[in-house]
Structure formats: structure tokens, C-alpha cells
Tab-separated table of C-alpha atoms and ligand atoms in Angstrom:
chain	number	residue	atom	x	y	z
G	1	MET	CA	-34.475	-26.303	8.758
G	2	SER	CA	-34.686	-23.947	6.678
G	3	ALA	CA	-33.551	-24.631	2.948
G	4	ILE	CA	-31.865	-21.788	2.120
G	5	LYS	CA	-28.010	-22.428	3.761
G	6	GLU	CA	-26.782	-19.289	5.089
G	7	LYS	CA	-23.909	-17.887	4.099
G	8	LYS	CA	-22.184	-17.154	6.294
G	9	ILE	CA	-19.404	-13.121	5.573
G	10	LYS	CA	-15.760	-13.448	4.507
G	11	ARG	CA	-14.388	-11.093	7.123
G	12	PHE	CA	-10.947	-9.706	5.249
G	13	SER	CA	-7.113	-7.292	5.821
G	14	PHE	CA	-5.874	-5.785	2.936
G	15	ILE	CA	-2.071	-6.522	3.392
G	16	ILE	CA	-0.814	-3.456	1.368
G	17	ALA	CA	3.414	-4.712	1.153
G	18	ALA	CA	5.627	-1.234	-0.048
G	19	ALA	CA	8.324	-2.303	2.339
G	20	GLY	CA	11.015	-2.795	-0.141
G	21	LEU	CA	14.094	-1.110	-2.174
G	22	GLY	CA	13.507	-1.386	-5.685
G	23	GLU	CA	16.247	-2.017	-6.366
G	24	ARG	CA	16.026	-2.684	-10.308
G	25	MET	CA	14.120	0.580	-10.974
G	26	GLY	CA	17.763	2.650	-8.834
G	27	GLY	CA	17.141	5.330	-7.363
G	28	SER	CA	15.618	5.727	-3.727
G	29	PRO	CA	12.158	3.327	-3.159
G	30	LYS	CA	10.937	3.188	-6.226
G	31	GLN	CA	6.897	3.025	-3.861
G	32	PHE	CA	7.213	7.044	-3.174
G	33	ARG	CA	8.144	8.060	-6.600
G	34	ASN	CA	5.507	10.049	-7.999
G	35	LEU	CA	2.963	8.420	-10.407
G	36	GLY	CA	1.076	11.723	-11.781
G	37	GLU	CA	0.817	13.328	-8.317
G	38	LYS	CA	1.329	11.196	-5.928
G	39	PRO	CA	3.533	8.211	-4.676
G	40	LEU	CA	3.337	4.891	-5.525
G	41	TRP	CA	2.322	3.253	-2.558
G	42	GLN	CA	-1.197	5.940	-2.500
G	43	TRP	CA	-2.553	4.600	-5.810
G	44	SER	CA	-4.049	1.479	-3.735
G	45	LEU	CA	-5.583	3.801	-1.017
G	46	SER	CA	-8.670	4.214	-3.515
G	47	VAL	CA	-9.595	0.803	-3.968
G	48	THR	CA	-8.589	0.530	-0.297
G	49	GLU	CA	-11.264	3.530	0.600
G	50	GLU	CA	-13.982	2.363	-1.624
G	51	LEU	CA	-13.835	-2.022	-0.131
G	52	LEU	CA	-13.839	0.103	3.135
G	53	GLU	CA	-16.949	2.255	2.266
G	54	GLU	CA	-18.548	-0.789	0.756
G	55	LYS	CA	-17.294	-2.842	4.470
G	56	LYS	CA	-16.205	-5.176	1.748
G	57	ILE	CA	-12.353	-5.481	4.335
G	58	ASN	CA	-12.063	-4.752	7.549
G	59	GLU	CA	-8.577	-3.137	7.612
G	60	VAL	CA	-5.681	-2.078	6.116
G	61	ILE	CA	-1.504	-2.957	7.278
G	62	VAL	CA	0.719	-0.865	5.136
G	63	VAL	CA	3.886	-1.902	5.369
G	64	VAL	CA	6.864	0.038	5.319
G	65	PRO	CA	10.791	0.816	5.080
G	66	GLY	CA	10.839	1.625	8.986
G	67	PHE	CA	11.963	5.047	7.725
G	68	ALA	CA	9.054	6.376	6.864
G	69	VAL	CA	6.606	4.509	8.860
G	70	GLU	CA	6.268	8.083	10.948
G	71	ARG	CA	5.431	9.487	7.894
G	72	VAL	CA	3.331	7.060	6.134
G	73	LYS	CA	1.036	7.073	9.866
G	74	LYS	CA	0.647	11.133	9.013
G	75	GLU	CA	0.003	11.095	5.362
G	76	VAL	CA	-2.745	8.089	5.540
G	77	ALA	CA	-4.373	10.269	7.838
G	78	LYS	CA	-4.752	13.551	5.878
G	79	ILE	CA	-6.191	10.853	3.099
G	80	THR	CA	-8.282	8.185	4.548
G	81	ARG	CA	-12.016	8.448	5.481
G	82	PHE	CA	-11.343	5.887	7.578
G	83	PRO	CA	-8.629	6.448	9.620
G	84	LEU	CA	-8.972	3.681	12.285
G	85	CYS	CA	-8.300	1.059	9.880
G	86	TYR	CA	-5.270	1.743	8.179
G	87	VAL	CA	-2.530	0.275	10.189
G	88	VAL	CA	0.893	1.419	8.926
G	89	ILE	CA	4.282	-0.625	10.699
G	90	ALA	CA	7.806	-1.414	9.474
G	91	GLY	CA	8.801	-4.432	6.919
G	92	GLY	CA	11.559	-6.798	6.909
G	93	THR	CA	14.677	-7.648	4.712
G	94	THR	CA	12.884	-9.843	2.454
G	95	ARG	CA	9.264	-9.427	0.701
G	96	THR	CA	7.312	-12.743	2.599
G	97	GLU	CA	9.097	-11.165	5.926
G	98	SER	CA	7.208	-8.197	4.749
G	99	VAL	CA	4.132	-10.057	4.305
G	100	LYS	CA	4.559	-12.159	7.861
G	101	LYS	CA	5.101	-8.660	9.777
G	102	ALA	CA	1.208	-8.025	8.597
G	103	LEU	CA	0.436	-11.299	8.859
G	104	LYS	CA	-0.064	-11.067	12.054
G	105	SER	CA	-0.608	-7.720	12.538
G	106	ALA	CA	-4.074	-8.806	10.713
G	107	HIS	CA	-7.367	-9.774	12.852
G	108	GLU	CA	-9.025	-10.850	10.034
G	109	GLU	CA	-10.093	-14.925	8.247
G	110	PHE	CA	-8.755	-14.164	5.483
G	111	VAL	CA	-6.567	-11.979	3.992
G	112	LEU	CA	-5.643	-9.654	0.408
G	113	ILE	CA	-1.707	-10.000	0.036
G	114	HIS	CA	-0.839	-6.675	-3.022
G	115	ASP	CA	1.843	-5.141	-4.153
G	116	ALA	CA	2.457	-1.285	-3.758
G	117	ALA	CA	4.408	-1.682	-6.560
G	118	ARG	CA	1.245	-1.864	-8.502
G	119	PRO	CA	-0.910	0.920	-9.282
G	120	PHE	CA	-3.448	0.552	-11.296
G	121	LEU	CA	-5.638	-2.157	-9.503
G	122	SER	CA	-10.285	-2.109	-9.356
G	123	VAL	CA	-12.593	-3.356	-7.391
G	124	LYS	CA	-13.625	-5.960	-9.341
G	125	LEU	CA	-10.450	-7.226	-9.579
G	126	CYS	CA	-10.152	-7.616	-6.151
G	127	GLU	CA	-13.762	-9.433	-5.070
G	128	ARG	CA	-12.886	-11.871	-7.823
G	129	ILE	CA	-10.565	-12.884	-5.737
G	130	MET	CA	-12.584	-12.209	-2.447
G	131	ASP	CA	-15.666	-13.800	-4.106
G	132	THR	CA	-13.082	-17.829	-4.917
G	133	VAL	CA	-10.938	-17.383	-2.125
G	134	SER	CA	-12.044	-20.289	1.307
G	135	SER	CA	-10.907	-21.874	3.671
G	136	GLU	CA	-9.334	-24.695	1.606
G	137	HIS	CA	-8.635	-22.078	-0.961
G	138	GLY	CA	-5.724	-19.459	-1.640
G	139	VAL	CA	-7.094	-17.077	-5.048
G	140	ILE	CA	-3.989	-15.518	-6.985
G	141	PRO	CA	-4.640	-13.452	-9.998
G	142	VAL	CA	-3.294	-15.507	-13.257
G	143	LEU	CA	-2.634	-13.806	-17.228
G	144	PRO	CA	-1.632	-15.598	-20.028
G	145	VAL	CA	1.967	-15.622	-21.659
G	146	THR	CA	1.135	-13.657	-24.738
G	147	ASP	CA	5.472	-13.624	-25.807
G	148	ALA	CA	7.030	-16.746	-27.238
G	149	LEU	CA	9.199	-18.011	-24.703
G	150	LYS	CA	13.590	-18.701	-25.254
G	151	LYS	CA	15.785	-19.463	-22.759
G	152	ILE	CA	19.461	-18.678	-23.339
G	153	GLU	CA	22.114	-19.902	-20.967
G	154	ARG	CA	25.794	-17.907	-21.261
G	155	LEU	CA	28.467	-20.417	-21.191
G	156	GLU	CA	31.409	-18.666	-21.460
G	157	LYS	CA	31.681	-17.222	-25.064
G	158	ASN	CA	28.759	-19.520	-26.107
G	159	ILE	CA	25.148	-18.302	-25.784
G	160	MET	CA	22.305	-20.838	-26.033
G	161	VAL	CA	19.179	-20.117	-27.112
G	162	SER	CA	16.141	-22.640	-26.577
G	163	SER	CA	12.238	-21.780	-26.883
G	164	VAL	CA	10.158	-22.999	-24.045
G	165	SER	CA	6.489	-23.715	-24.602
G	166	ARG	CA	3.676	-20.614	-23.501
G	167	ASP	CA	1.367	-23.431	-22.736
G	168	LYS	CA	-0.077	-23.292	-19.748
G	169	MET	CA	2.157	-20.286	-18.863
G	170	TYR	CA	0.778	-17.518	-16.867
G	171	ARG	CA	1.962	-14.294	-15.125
G	172	THR	CA	1.346	-14.083	-11.596
G	173	GLN	CA	-0.223	-11.151	-10.415
G	174	THR	CA	-1.455	-9.504	-6.867
G	175	PRO	CA	-3.313	-9.299	-4.563
G	176	GLN	CA	-2.945	-13.026	-3.295
G	177	ALA	CA	-5.894	-14.140	-0.346
G	178	PHE	CA	-5.195	-16.772	1.648
G	179	PRO	CA	-7.058	-17.744	4.939
G	180	ARG	CA	-4.485	-16.224	6.998
G	181	ALA	CA	-3.808	-17.757	10.025
G	182	ILE	CA	-2.088	-20.741	8.036
G	183	LEU	CA	0.003	-18.942	4.989
G	184	LEU	CA	0.944	-16.713	9.337
G	185	GLU	CA	2.086	-20.809	9.569
G	186	MET	CA	3.677	-21.851	6.170
G	187	LEU	CA	6.053	-18.946	7.006
G	188	LYS	CA	6.722	-19.939	9.957
G	189	ASP	CA	11.255	-21.049	9.021
G	190	ASN	CA	12.971	-18.060	7.012
G	191	VAL	CA	12.551	-18.861	4.155
G	192	SER	CA	12.053	-15.983	1.714
G	193	TYR	CA	9.112	-16.363	-1.474
G	194	LYS	CA	8.726	-14.516	-4.655
G	195	ASP	CA	6.038	-14.404	-3.314
G	196	GLU	CA	3.143	-15.844	-1.163
G	197	ALA	CA	1.103	-18.715	-3.562
G	198	GLU	CA	5.521	-20.082	-3.740
G	199	VAL	CA	4.725	-20.727	-0.535
G	200	TRP	CA	1.276	-21.693	-0.253
G	201	VAL	CA	1.926	-24.919	-2.867
G	202	LYS	CA	5.094	-25.293	-1.462
G	203	SER	CA	3.297	-26.994	1.713
G	204	LYS	CA	0.267	-29.215	-0.560
G	205	CYS	CA	-2.686	-26.136	-0.326
G	206	LEU	CA	-4.794	-25.529	-3.131
G	207	LEU	CA	-4.795	-23.395	-5.623
G	208	GLU	CA	-7.487	-21.842	-7.295
G	209	THR	CA	-6.946	-19.229	-9.937
G	210	VAL	CA	-9.133	-16.201	-11.464
G	211	GLU	CA	-8.438	-14.031	-14.944
G	212	GLY	CA	-5.939	-11.181	-13.881
G	213	ASP	CA	-6.404	-7.374	-15.197
G	214	SER	CA	-3.877	-6.152	-17.453
G	215	LEU	CA	-3.823	-3.003	-16.417
G	216	ASN	CA	-1.889	-4.166	-13.537
G	217	MET	CA	0.723	-3.546	-14.091
G	218	LYS	CA	3.741	-3.779	-11.932
G	219	MET	CA	6.245	-0.969	-11.300
G	220	THR	CA	9.984	-3.027	-11.843
G	221	TYR	CA	11.710	-0.866	-14.795
G	222	PRO	CA	12.337	2.855	-15.031
G	223	ASP	CA	10.313	1.931	-18.335
G	224	ASP	CA	7.646	0.748	-16.290
G	225	PHE	CA	6.523	4.350	-14.703
G	226	LYS	CA	6.664	5.243	-18.464
G	227	ILE	CA	4.963	3.721	-19.627
G	228	ALA	CA	2.653	4.389	-16.858
G	229	GLU	CA	3.255	8.277	-16.435
G	230	ILE	CA	0.808	7.423	-20.169
G	231	LEU	CA	-1.454	5.254	-18.874
G	232	VAL	CA	-2.051	8.135	-16.049
G	233	GLU	CA	-1.225	11.485	-18.013
G	234	ARG	CA	-4.497	10.394	-20.313
G	235	LYS	CA	-6.715	10.160	-17.423
G	236	LYS	CA	-6.837	13.381	-16.428
G	237	GLU	CA	-10.077	15.227	-15.611
G	238	TYR	CA	-9.167	19.093	-15.473
G	239	ARG	CA	-12.201	21.808	-14.116
G	240	THR	CA	-12.689	25.372	-14.344
G	241	GLY	CA	-14.037	27.625	-11.728
G	242	HIS	CA	-15.754	30.983	-11.308
G	243	GLY	CA	-15.462	33.057	-7.361
G	244	PHE	CA	-17.136	36.669	-7.331
G	245	ASP	CA	-16.346	38.218	-4.047
G	246	ILE	CA	-17.590	41.741	-3.403
G	247	HIS	CA	-17.724	43.805	-0.265
G	248	PRO	CA	-18.143	47.691	1.720
G	249	LEU	CA	-15.083	49.847	2.688
G	250	VAL	CA	-15.511	51.079	5.721
G	251	PRO	CA	-13.182	53.828	8.668
G	252	SER	CA	-11.959	51.759	11.374
G	253	ARG	CA	-11.612	48.816	9.705
G	254	ILE	CA	-7.615	46.802	9.572
G	255	LEU	CA	-7.919	45.627	5.669
G	256	ILE	CA	-6.625	42.269	4.510
G	257	LEU	CA	-6.033	41.146	1.301
G	258	GLY	CA	-5.101	37.514	0.197
G	259	GLY	CA	-3.985	37.354	4.158
G	260	VAL	CA	-1.989	39.806	3.995
G	261	PRO	CA	-2.548	43.685	6.229
G	262	ILE	CA	-2.779	47.013	4.438
G	263	ASP	CA	-1.557	49.783	5.745
G	264	SER	CA	-4.605	51.707	4.489
G	265	PRO	CA	-7.624	54.321	6.840
G	266	LEU	CA	-10.819	52.083	5.126
G	267	GLY	CA	-10.547	48.301	5.307
G	268	LEU	CA	-13.164	46.028	4.285
G	269	ASP	CA	-17.146	44.782	6.450
G	270	GLY	CA	-18.414	41.629	7.060
G	271	TYR	CA	-18.304	38.778	9.411
G	272	SER	CA	-15.113	37.641	8.449
G	273	ASP	CA	-12.240	39.874	8.530
G	274	GLY	CA	-13.373	40.537	4.978
G	275	ASP	CA	-11.106	38.819	3.436
G	276	VAL	CA	-11.915	39.648	-0.616
G	277	LEU	CA	-9.332	38.778	-2.577
G	278	THR	CA	-8.738	34.865	-0.258
G	279	HIS	CA	-13.306	35.014	-0.604
G	280	THR	CA	-12.995	35.360	-3.795
G	281	VAL	CA	-10.073	32.784	-4.873
G	282	MET	CA	-11.695	30.497	-2.312
G	283	ASP	CA	-15.425	30.174	-3.879
G	284	ALA	CA	-13.109	29.785	-7.452
G	285	LEU	CA	-11.066	26.404	-6.265
G	286	LEU	CA	-14.576	25.460	-4.099
G	287	GLY	CA	-16.463	25.985	-8.097
G	288	ALA	CA	-13.825	23.994	-9.883
G	289	ALA	CA	-13.935	20.880	-7.089
G	290	GLY	CA	-17.861	20.807	-8.063
G	291	LEU	CA	-18.393	21.403	-4.203
G	292	PRO	CA	-20.395	24.073	-2.277
G	293	ASP	CA	-19.651	27.389	-1.643
G	294	ILE	CA	-18.258	29.624	0.910
G	295	GLY	CA	-21.716	31.241	2.774
G	296	ARG	CA	-22.644	27.110	2.607
G	297	ILE	CA	-19.195	25.589	4.361
G	298	PHE	CA	-18.718	28.890	6.787
G	299	PRO	CA	-22.308	30.037	7.313
G	300	ALA	CA	-21.665	34.053	8.336
G	301	ASN	CA	-24.977	33.384	10.887
G	302	ASP	CA	-22.167	30.749	13.523
G	303	PRO	CA	-20.135	32.383	15.717
G	304	ILE	CA	-17.060	30.022	15.251
G	305	TYR	CA	-16.215	32.932	12.176
G	306	LYS	CA	-17.030	36.352	13.282
G	307	ASP	CA	-14.099	38.021	12.253
G	308	ALA	CA	-12.938	34.966	10.816
G	309	TYR	CA	-9.117	34.896	9.357
G	310	SER	CA	-9.614	33.823	6.371
G	311	PHE	CA	-7.345	32.747	5.585
G	312	GLU	CA	-7.465	30.035	8.018
G	313	LEU	CA	-10.632	29.669	6.174
G	314	LEU	CA	-8.555	29.294	2.883
G	315	GLN	CA	-6.136	26.122	5.086
G	316	GLU	CA	-9.963	24.308	5.274
G	317	VAL	CA	-10.423	24.696	1.149
G	318	LEU	CA	-7.501	23.393	0.429
G	319	ALA	CA	-7.677	19.576	3.039
G	320	LEU	CA	-11.075	19.308	1.459
G	321	LEU	CA	-8.874	19.753	-2.314
G	322	GLN	CA	-6.384	17.582	-1.018
G	323	LYS	CA	-9.013	14.563	0.115
G	324	GLU	CA	-11.037	14.508	-3.393
G	325	ASN	CA	-6.970	14.746	-4.831
G	326	TRP	CA	-7.476	18.168	-7.060
G	327	LYS	CA	-4.232	20.066	-6.905
G	328	ILE	CA	-4.399	23.051	-8.643
G	329	GLU	CA	-2.987	24.135	-12.308
G	330	TRP	CA	-4.243	28.151	-11.940
G	331	ILE	CA	-5.634	31.138	-10.350
G	332	ASP	CA	-5.746	34.392	-12.174
G	333	VAL	CA	-7.897	37.094	-9.443
G	334	THR	CA	-8.755	40.535	-10.170
G	335	LEU	CA	-9.073	42.882	-7.993
G	336	GLN	CA	-10.989	46.291	-8.150
G	337	ALA	CA	-10.036	48.778	-6.063
G	338	GLN	CA	-9.783	52.015	-6.185
G	339	VAL	CA	-7.689	53.017	-2.491
G	340	PRO	CA	-5.518	51.801	-1.543
G	341	HIS	CA	-2.620	52.016	-4.183
G	342	LEU	CA	-2.108	48.254	-4.153
G	343	ALA	CA	-0.034	47.249	-6.320
G	344	PRO	CA	3.577	47.689	-3.809
G	345	TYR	CA	1.621	44.303	-2.187
G	346	ILE	CA	0.778	42.047	-4.165
G	347	ASP	CA	4.224	39.837	-4.653
G	348	VAL	CA	3.722	40.034	-0.553
G	349	ILE	CA	-0.632	39.033	-1.327
G	350	ILE	CA	1.031	35.687	-3.956
G	351	GLN	CA	3.559	34.753	-1.846
G	352	LYS	CA	1.212	34.903	0.630
G	353	LEU	CA	-1.088	32.179	-0.765
G	354	GLU	CA	0.971	31.295	-2.442
G	355	SER	CA	2.789	29.710	0.910
G	356	ALA	CA	-1.124	27.895	1.528
G	357	PHE	CA	-0.452	26.530	-1.275
G	358	ALA	CA	2.487	24.519	-0.195
G	359	GLN	CA	0.342	22.691	1.907
G	360	ILE	CA	-0.731	20.480	0.088
G	361	GLN	CA	1.291	20.260	-3.796
G	362	GLU	CA	4.626	20.333	-4.959
G	363	GLN	CA	3.961	23.671	-7.639
G	364	LYS	CA	4.922	26.399	-7.353
G	365	ASN	CA	3.754	30.114	-9.571
G	366	ILE	CA	0.137	29.300	-9.776
G	367	ILE	CA	-1.038	31.666	-9.253
G	368	HIS	CA	-1.397	35.900	-10.743
G	369	ILE	CA	-3.377	38.736	-9.398
G	370	LYS	CA	-3.672	41.721	-11.188
G	371	ILE	CA	-5.590	44.868	-9.706
G	372	LYS	CA	-7.690	47.747	-11.561
G	373	SER	CA	-8.725	50.748	-10.438
G	374	GLY	CA	-12.461	51.798	-10.422
G	375	GLU	CA	-12.173	55.087	-12.295
G	376	HIS	CA	-13.910	56.901	-10.302
G	377	ILE	CA	-16.632	55.736	-11.258
G	378	GLY	CA	-19.851	53.273	-9.444
G	379	PRO	CA	-19.224	52.395	-6.360
G	380	VAL	CA	-15.710	50.765	-7.016
G	381	GLY	CA	-14.539	54.074	-8.477
G	382	ARG	CA	-15.796	56.326	-5.370
G	383	ALA	CA	-14.349	53.915	-2.425
G	384	GLU	CA	-17.288	52.255	-1.791
G	385	CYS	CA	-16.355	48.653	-1.653
G	386	MET	CA	-13.933	46.329	-3.108
G	387	MET	CA	-14.402	43.185	-5.879
G	388	CYS	CA	-13.283	40.671	-7.194
G	389	SER	CA	-13.756	38.087	-9.401
G	390	ALA	CA	-11.143	34.825	-10.328
G	391	VAL	CA	-11.160	31.606	-12.872
G	392	ALA	CA	-8.968	28.681	-10.440
G	393	THR	CA	-8.240	25.773	-12.280
G	394	LEU	CA	-7.351	22.571	-10.823
G	395	SER	CA	-6.403	18.592	-11.576
G	396	ARG	CA	-6.946	15.073	-11.102
G	397	ASN	CA	-5.914	12.177	-12.000
G	398	GLY	CA	-8.377	10.244	-13.234
G	399	ARG	CA	-9.224	6.293	-12.267
G	400	LEU	CA	-8.310	4.421	-14.997
G	401	HIS	CA	-11.272	1.768	-14.355
H	1	CTP	N1	7.926	-5.525	-0.556
H	1	CTP	C1	8.502	-4.976	0.886
H	1	CTP	N2	9.402	-5.792	1.819
H	1	CTP	C2	10.332	-6.709	0.519
H	1	CTP	C3	10.717	-6.626	-0.454
H	1	CTP	C4	9.553	-6.604	-1.042
H	1	CTP	O1	7.188	-5.411	1.143
H	1	CTP	N3	11.585	-6.790	1.497
H	1	CTP	C5	7.314	-5.708	-1.792
H	1	CTP	C6	7.705	-3.788	-2.424
H	1	CTP	O2	7.560	-2.936	-2.102
H	1	CTP	C7	6.656	-3.993	-3.837
H	1	CTP	C8	6.049	-5.570	-3.837
H	1	CTP	O3	7.137	-6.259	-2.211
H	1	CTP	O4	5.595	-3.681	-3.888
H	1	CTP	C9	7.002	-6.064	-4.293
H	1	CTP	O5	7.802	-6.575	-5.192
H	1	CTP	P1	9.082	-6.046	-5.998
H	1	CTP	O6	8.078	-5.546	-7.230
H	1	CTP	O7	10.638	-7.346	-6.231
H	1	CTP	O8	9.875	-4.337	-5.234
H	1	CTP	P2	10.750	-4.313	-4.405
H	1	CTP	O9	11.565	-5.933	-3.770
H	1	CTP	O10	11.276	-2.563	-3.740
H	1	CTP	O11	12.152	-4.223	-5.651
H	1	CTP	P3	13.575	-4.787	-6.255
H	1	CTP	O12	13.157	-6.286	-5.713
H	1	CTP	O13	13.845	-4.889	-7.744
H	1	CTP	O14	14.388	-4.375	-5.708
H	2	MG	MG1	11.619	-7.330	-4.663
């Protein structure tokens, strides 16, 4: 028999509990409130994506209020590279009920149960927990209590304050990990618990602890959001890209600029619709994102792009930016054209382009367009072509870990 004992691979389902009401936060449920550029619940997905990529987890169950199931399904589909690995289900009226439903939907031997209210989860913390859990042991991440503790009791007019030793006192975080079937069995009565560790120890099962992570804070009160916003803002990444394009002006072609047909005896020649302005904007955006340029994404020798409406290609480029969490901060475009007179079209073009940007972000008024004539010199001035250049600045939330 081999002396080396074969290590059994543990298989995990990852549960994101996001079905609460956020009563202590006030307002609409906190998990749908934006932190930086995305709703709170979406922050945990950067970690689940990485764990799925590395095959450390096999499925993710997102538990949300019933009214949000369809919306969250669509949003998950937009974000994930592993659409088949996500299930979105409706939760219950208590956290325990929500988790119980998710445990029933899950398939794997072990579960990691995480609060969507903790956006700054790290892969490292998950790994510590996953390495420690076993068929006998549940695992929770903990941190020592550092403040002095007081017990305060209000008895009619009197307030009684007594000191409580913080010795052996720890704050508990999520994710918490357990063997799934055992935990589900423990939750079969309809008792509500603060977390799964509570029922686990009540059932006299063994619980291990690993070191938690101070950044893995929970959003409970409005001030927690304020602190989280400061952390996110400090980690914001900005990038600027440049775009340039040129197309010949010829008779018998429709002139299209920024997706808008323009009344003109001359149009721009090209394999696609020749929309020099949209091409330039796309290249500036792709350049800022560090993605391949339009020539590589939409090759001119591919018949699919013959006479393509470039505005639709812009929508594809925007979807790529969205996948990488980029948001457009600003685009500045200079179009060089001798004819036709384009000033009356600028606002229409801006509106058209803004309608595409609105598909990926709420912020409006993010593009500026200037037209320069060719002063009757050079190929632009002789109305042989139009040239366009643009700069685009993108931003995204950096990872805290
Ligand atoms: N949760 C859940 N289902 C519930 C209640 C809570 O999935 N019925 C989730 C929350 O969405 C949150 C996590 O459990 O991500 C931790 O709970 P908590 O911070 O208490 O969130 P809420 O219950 O939403 O907030 P509150 O207690 O202030 O109402
Ligand atoms: Mg709660």
C-alpha cells in the first residue's frame, strides 16, 4: 500500500446571504445600495469568480428577497464568466430561513456561508477557512475584541454600567464553513439563529476558528457605509486611452457619425459603415481598458462586419468594459471635417452616444465633441477624408486585498 495517504479534495458550495431588509441601515435593503460603482451584494462576486476560476468552489447560491430574484439573475449573468455555476433564489424572513433554503439548493459536501453585507471578503480568508473545515469541524473566522467592554442596563430612571472582561472575547465574521448535510439537519426545527455557528455549537459539534480579517467589515449602520466608501475611493484606479481614425469621403455612401445618419452628398467609405467618430471613441475606450483595438476585436476581413452599423459594435465594446468593471469618466472627441456643416448634429450625436453609455452606467454627460474644419488645406480641407481623435478616461474600484 502506498505510504502517501491520498488527500481527499473537498468540494464547496458558496452561499451569499443577501435577503435581509437592512432595518438598522434604514432605507431600501442595504445589499442593493451602491458602494463605489456597484451594489453591495456584487462585491462578494469578485471573490467567488476567482474561487470558481481556480476550481476551489463549484457553485454559488445567491439568496435575495423574492422581489429581486429576476433582476439579480440578469445582473449575475452580465458579470460572471461562469453563468452555469450561479443559482439565484428567494430567501426567507429570517437569516436562518434564507440560509436553510440555500442549503437545500446546494449540492456539495461543504458550504461556505457569507453575508452579502461584508463586501471586502478576500480569497486568502476563504482559503484559510476551506483548508480547516472537515466532516467533523465547522469553521468560523474570528478577531479579538479590542475595545473595553461595558454592560449597560437601563432600569427605569437608573442606568447600571458594569465592566465586562474582554478576555477570551472574539468578534465573529463570515464566511463560516460547515459540512452541508449535518448543518441542514440541525436547522430542521424553525428556530432562528444569529449565525450558523450558534446552532452548530448548540448541537455540541466541534467548531474551529481561524484568524478573521479586519477589512472584512459588515455594513450594518450608515457610518459603516461611509467608512467603506472612503476605502473604496482610495483604491480607485484611473486610466486614460487615446483613439484615432481616418476614413475617405466619397459620393454614394450614407454619412453616419456617432450612429446618427447625416444629410450629406458625401459619405465615409469603409468596410463597415465608416463611422469614423464611433470607431475613434471605441479605440479610446479600449485603449484605456488595455484591451485589443477594434481592428483586432472586429477584423475587417470578417464578412460579419461588412457594412456593420458601428453603433452596435460600440455596444459590444461597452459590454466588454462592463465585464471588467470599468466606468467611463469622460470622453473628449475632436472630429476634423471640412464638409458638411456638422454643428447642428453635435447634440444629436451626443444624445445617441449617451444612450449607449446609459446601458452600463448611471452617470450622464460624459462626452464632449468638437468639430474642426480643415481650413481648406490638406486631405481634410480638400474634403477627401474625415479624421477623428479622442481621449477617454475610465475608472474602476480597485481591490482592497
Ligand atoms: N439576510 C438574509 N435573509 C434574511 C435576513 C438577513 O439573507 N432574512 C442576510 C442579509 O442580507 C445580510 C446577512 O444576512 O447580508 C447579515 O444580516 P444583517 O447584517 O443582519 O442584515 P439585515 O438583516 O438585512 O439587516 P438588519 O438586521 O439591520 O435588518
Ligand atoms: Mg439582520
